[in-house]
CSV table of N, CA and C in Angstrom, one decimal:
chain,number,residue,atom,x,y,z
A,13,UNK,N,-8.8,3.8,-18.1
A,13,UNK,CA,-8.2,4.2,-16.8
A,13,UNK,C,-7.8,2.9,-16.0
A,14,UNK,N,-6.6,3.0,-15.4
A,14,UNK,CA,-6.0,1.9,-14.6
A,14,UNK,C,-7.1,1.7,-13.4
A,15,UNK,N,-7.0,0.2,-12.5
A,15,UNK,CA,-7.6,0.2,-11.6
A,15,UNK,C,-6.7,0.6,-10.3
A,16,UNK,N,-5.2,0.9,-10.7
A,16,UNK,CA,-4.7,0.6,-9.8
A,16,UNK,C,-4.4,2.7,-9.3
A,17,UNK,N,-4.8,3.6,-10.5
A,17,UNK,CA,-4.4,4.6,-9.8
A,17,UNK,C,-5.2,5.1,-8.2
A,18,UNK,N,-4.2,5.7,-7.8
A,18,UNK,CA,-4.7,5.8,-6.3
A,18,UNK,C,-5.9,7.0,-6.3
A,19,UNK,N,-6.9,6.4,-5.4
A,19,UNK,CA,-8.3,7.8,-5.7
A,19,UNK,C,-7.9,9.1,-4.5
A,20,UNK,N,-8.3,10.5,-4.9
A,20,UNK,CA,-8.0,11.1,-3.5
A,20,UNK,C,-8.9,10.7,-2.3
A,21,UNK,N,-9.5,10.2,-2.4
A,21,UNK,CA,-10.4,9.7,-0.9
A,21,UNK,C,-9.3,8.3,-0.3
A,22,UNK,N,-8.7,7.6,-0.9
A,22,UNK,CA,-7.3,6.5,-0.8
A,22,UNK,C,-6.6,7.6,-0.2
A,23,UNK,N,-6.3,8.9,-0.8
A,23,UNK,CA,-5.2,9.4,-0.3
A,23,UNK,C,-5.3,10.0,1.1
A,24,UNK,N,-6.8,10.6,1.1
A,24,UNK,CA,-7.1,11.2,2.5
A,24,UNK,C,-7.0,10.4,3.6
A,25,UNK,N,-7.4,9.0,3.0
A,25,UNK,CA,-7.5,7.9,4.6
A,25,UNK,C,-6.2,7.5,4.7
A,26,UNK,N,-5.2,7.8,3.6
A,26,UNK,CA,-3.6,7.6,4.2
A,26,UNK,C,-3.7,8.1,5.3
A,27,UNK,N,-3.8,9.5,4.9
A,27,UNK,CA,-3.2,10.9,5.7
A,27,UNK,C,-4.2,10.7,7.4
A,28,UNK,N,-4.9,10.7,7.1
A,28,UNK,CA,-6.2,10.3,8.3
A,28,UNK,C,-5.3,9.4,9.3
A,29,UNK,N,-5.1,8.0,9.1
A,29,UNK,CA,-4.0,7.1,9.7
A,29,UNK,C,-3.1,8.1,10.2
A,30,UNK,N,-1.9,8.2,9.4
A,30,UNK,CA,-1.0,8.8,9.7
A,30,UNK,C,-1.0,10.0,10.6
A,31,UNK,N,-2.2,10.9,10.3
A,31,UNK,CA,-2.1,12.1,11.6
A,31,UNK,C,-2.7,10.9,12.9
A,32,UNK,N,-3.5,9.9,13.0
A,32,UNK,CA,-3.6,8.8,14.6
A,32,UNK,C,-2.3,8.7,14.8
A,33,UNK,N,-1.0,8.7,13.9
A,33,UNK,CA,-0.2,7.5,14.6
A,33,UNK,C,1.1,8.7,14.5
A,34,UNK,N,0.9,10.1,14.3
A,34,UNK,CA,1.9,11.0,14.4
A,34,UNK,C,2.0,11.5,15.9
A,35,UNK,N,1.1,11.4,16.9
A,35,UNK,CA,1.5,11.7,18.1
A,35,UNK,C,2.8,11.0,18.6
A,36,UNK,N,2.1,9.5,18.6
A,36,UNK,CA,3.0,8.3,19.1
A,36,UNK,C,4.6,8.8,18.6
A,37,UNK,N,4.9,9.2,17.3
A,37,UNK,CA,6.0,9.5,16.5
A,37,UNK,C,6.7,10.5,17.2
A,38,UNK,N,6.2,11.5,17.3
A,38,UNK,CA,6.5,12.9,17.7
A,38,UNK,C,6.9,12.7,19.1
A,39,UNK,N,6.4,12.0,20.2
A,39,UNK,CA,6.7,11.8,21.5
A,39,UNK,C,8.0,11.5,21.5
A,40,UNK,N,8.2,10.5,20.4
A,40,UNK,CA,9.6,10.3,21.2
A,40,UNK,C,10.7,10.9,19.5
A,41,UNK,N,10.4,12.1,19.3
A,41,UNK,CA,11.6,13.4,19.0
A,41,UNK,C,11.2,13.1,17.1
A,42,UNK,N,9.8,12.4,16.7
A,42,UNK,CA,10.3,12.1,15.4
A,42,UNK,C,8.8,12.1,14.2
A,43,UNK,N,8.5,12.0,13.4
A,43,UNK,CA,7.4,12.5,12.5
A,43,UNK,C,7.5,11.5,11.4
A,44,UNK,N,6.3,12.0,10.5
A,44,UNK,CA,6.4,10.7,9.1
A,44,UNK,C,5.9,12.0,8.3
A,45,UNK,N,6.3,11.7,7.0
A,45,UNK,CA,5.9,12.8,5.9
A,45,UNK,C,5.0,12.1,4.9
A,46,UNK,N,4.0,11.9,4.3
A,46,UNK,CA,3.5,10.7,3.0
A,46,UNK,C,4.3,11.7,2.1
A,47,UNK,N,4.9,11.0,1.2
A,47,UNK,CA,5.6,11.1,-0.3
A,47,UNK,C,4.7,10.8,-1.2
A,48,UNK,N,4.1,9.6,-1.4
A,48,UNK,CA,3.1,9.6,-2.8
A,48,UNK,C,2.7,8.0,-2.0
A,49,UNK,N,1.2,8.0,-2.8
A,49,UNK,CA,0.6,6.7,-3.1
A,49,UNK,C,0.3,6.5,-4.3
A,50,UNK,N,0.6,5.3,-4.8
A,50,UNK,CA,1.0,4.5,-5.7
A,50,UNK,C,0.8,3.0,-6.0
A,51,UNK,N,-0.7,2.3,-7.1
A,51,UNK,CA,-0.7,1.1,-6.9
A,51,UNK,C,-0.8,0.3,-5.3
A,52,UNK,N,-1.2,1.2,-4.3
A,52,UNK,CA,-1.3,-0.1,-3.0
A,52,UNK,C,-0.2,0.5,-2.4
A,53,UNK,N,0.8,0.8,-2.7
A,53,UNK,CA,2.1,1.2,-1.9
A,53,UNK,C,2.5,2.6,-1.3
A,54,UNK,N,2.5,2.7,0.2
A,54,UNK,CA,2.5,3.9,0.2
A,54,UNK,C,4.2,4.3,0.7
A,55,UNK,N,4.3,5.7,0.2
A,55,UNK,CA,5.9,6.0,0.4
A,55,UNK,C,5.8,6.9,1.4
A,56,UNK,N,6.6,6.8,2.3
A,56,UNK,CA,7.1,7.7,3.6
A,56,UNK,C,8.2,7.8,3.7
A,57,UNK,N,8.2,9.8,4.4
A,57,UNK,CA,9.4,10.2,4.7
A,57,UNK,C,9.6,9.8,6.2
A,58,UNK,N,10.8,9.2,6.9
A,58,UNK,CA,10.3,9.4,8.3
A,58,UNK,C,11.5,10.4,8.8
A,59,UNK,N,11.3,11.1,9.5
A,59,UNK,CA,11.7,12.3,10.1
A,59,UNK,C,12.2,12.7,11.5
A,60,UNK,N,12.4,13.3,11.5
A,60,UNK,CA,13.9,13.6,13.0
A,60,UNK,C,14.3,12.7,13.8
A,61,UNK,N,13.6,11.9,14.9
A,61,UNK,CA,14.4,11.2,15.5
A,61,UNK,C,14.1,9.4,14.9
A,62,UNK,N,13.1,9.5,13.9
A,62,UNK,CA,12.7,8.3,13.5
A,62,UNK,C,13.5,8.1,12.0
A,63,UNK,N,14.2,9.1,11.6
A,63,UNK,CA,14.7,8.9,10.2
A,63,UNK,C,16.3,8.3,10.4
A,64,UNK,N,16.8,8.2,11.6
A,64,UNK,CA,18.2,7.9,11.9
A,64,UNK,C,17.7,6.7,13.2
A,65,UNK,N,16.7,6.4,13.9
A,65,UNK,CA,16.7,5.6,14.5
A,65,UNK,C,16.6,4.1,14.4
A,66,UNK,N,17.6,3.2,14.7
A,66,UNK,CA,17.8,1.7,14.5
A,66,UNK,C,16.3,0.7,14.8
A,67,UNK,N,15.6,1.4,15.1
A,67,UNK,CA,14.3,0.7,15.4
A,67,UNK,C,13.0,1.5,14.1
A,68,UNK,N,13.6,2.2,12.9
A,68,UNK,CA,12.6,2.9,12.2
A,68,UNK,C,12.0,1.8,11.2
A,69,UNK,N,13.1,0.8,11.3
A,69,UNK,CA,12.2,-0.7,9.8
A,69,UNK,C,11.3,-1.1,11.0
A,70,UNK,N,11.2,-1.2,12.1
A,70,UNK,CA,10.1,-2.0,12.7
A,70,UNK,C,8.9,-0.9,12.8
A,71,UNK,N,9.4,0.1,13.1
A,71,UNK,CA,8.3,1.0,13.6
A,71,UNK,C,7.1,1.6,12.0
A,72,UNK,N,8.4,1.6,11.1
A,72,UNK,CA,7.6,1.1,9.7
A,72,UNK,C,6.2,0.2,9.3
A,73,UNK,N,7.4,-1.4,9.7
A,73,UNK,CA,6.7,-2.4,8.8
A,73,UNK,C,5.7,-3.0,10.4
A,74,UNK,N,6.0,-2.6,11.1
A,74,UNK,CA,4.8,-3.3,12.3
A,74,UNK,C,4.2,-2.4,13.0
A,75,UNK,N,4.0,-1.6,13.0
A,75,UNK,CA,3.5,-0.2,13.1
A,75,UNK,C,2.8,0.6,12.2
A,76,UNK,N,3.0,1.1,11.0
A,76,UNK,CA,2.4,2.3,10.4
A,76,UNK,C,2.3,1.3,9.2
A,77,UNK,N,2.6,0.5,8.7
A,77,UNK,CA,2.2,-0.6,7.5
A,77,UNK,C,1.3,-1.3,7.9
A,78,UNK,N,1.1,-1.9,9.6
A,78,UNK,CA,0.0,-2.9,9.9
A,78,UNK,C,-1.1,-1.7,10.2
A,79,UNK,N,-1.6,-0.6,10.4
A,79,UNK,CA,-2.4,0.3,10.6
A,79,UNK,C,-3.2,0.9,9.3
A,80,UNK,N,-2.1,0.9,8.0
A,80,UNK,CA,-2.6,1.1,7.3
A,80,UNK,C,-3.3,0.3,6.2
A,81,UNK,N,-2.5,-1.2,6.4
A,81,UNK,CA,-3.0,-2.2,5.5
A,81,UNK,C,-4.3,-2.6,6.2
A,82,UNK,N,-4.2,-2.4,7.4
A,82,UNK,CA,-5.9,-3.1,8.1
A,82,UNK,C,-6.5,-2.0,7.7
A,83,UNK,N,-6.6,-0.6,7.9
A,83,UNK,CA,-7.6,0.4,7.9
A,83,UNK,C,-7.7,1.2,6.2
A,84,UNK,N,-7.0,0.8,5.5
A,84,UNK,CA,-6.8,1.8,4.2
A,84,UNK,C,-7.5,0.9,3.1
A,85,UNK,N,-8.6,0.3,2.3
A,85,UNK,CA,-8.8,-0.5,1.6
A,85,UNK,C,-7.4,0.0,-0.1
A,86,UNK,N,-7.2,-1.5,0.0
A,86,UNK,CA,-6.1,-1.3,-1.1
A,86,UNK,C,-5.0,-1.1,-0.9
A,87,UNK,N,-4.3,-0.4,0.4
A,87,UNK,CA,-3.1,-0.4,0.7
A,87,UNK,C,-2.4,-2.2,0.8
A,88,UNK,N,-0.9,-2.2,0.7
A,88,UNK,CA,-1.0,-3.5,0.6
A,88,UNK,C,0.9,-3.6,1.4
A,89,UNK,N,1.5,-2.5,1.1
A,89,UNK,CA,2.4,-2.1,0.9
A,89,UNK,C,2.9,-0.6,1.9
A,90,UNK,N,3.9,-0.8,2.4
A,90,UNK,CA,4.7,1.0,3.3
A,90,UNK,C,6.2,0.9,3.2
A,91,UNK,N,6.9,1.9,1.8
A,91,UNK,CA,8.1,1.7,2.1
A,91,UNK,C,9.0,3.0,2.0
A,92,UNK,N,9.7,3.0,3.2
A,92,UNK,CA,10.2,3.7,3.2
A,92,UNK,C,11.7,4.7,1.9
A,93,UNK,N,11.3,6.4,2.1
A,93,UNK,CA,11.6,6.7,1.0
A,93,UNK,C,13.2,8.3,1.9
A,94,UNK,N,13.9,8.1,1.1
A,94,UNK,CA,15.0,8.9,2.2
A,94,UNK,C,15.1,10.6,1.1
């Protein structure tokens, strides 16, 4: 067995993050969906006003990537998936 497949308790503390940091999203018209974790890397949908918004690679990579690489052991990685 790989060390890298992802365990479901990895996958719950995605999800765990992501519902903290879905209010913030939702406020201003927009959501995140997880797609899959994979090896350290997690894939996101991002959603209504954050899937067309010019500020969605920051709110990504400095935002919901720095939340989850500090709080998710193993995450390493957040890229966005359309």
């Amino acid at each position: 067995m790989s060390e890298n497949v992802t365990s479901p308790e990895q996958y719950d503390e995605v999800l765990e993050v992501l519902d903290k940091l879905r209010p913030f999203l939702q406020r201003d018209g927009g959501d995140v969906e997880l797609v899959d974790v994979e090896d350290g890397i997690v894939k996101l949908k991002l959603m209504g006003a954050c899937g067309s918004c010019p500020s969605s690679t920051i709110t990504l990579k400095a935002g919901i990537e720095r939340a989850l690489v500090e709080e998710v052991e193993g995450i390493t990685e957040v890229v966005q998936v359309f």
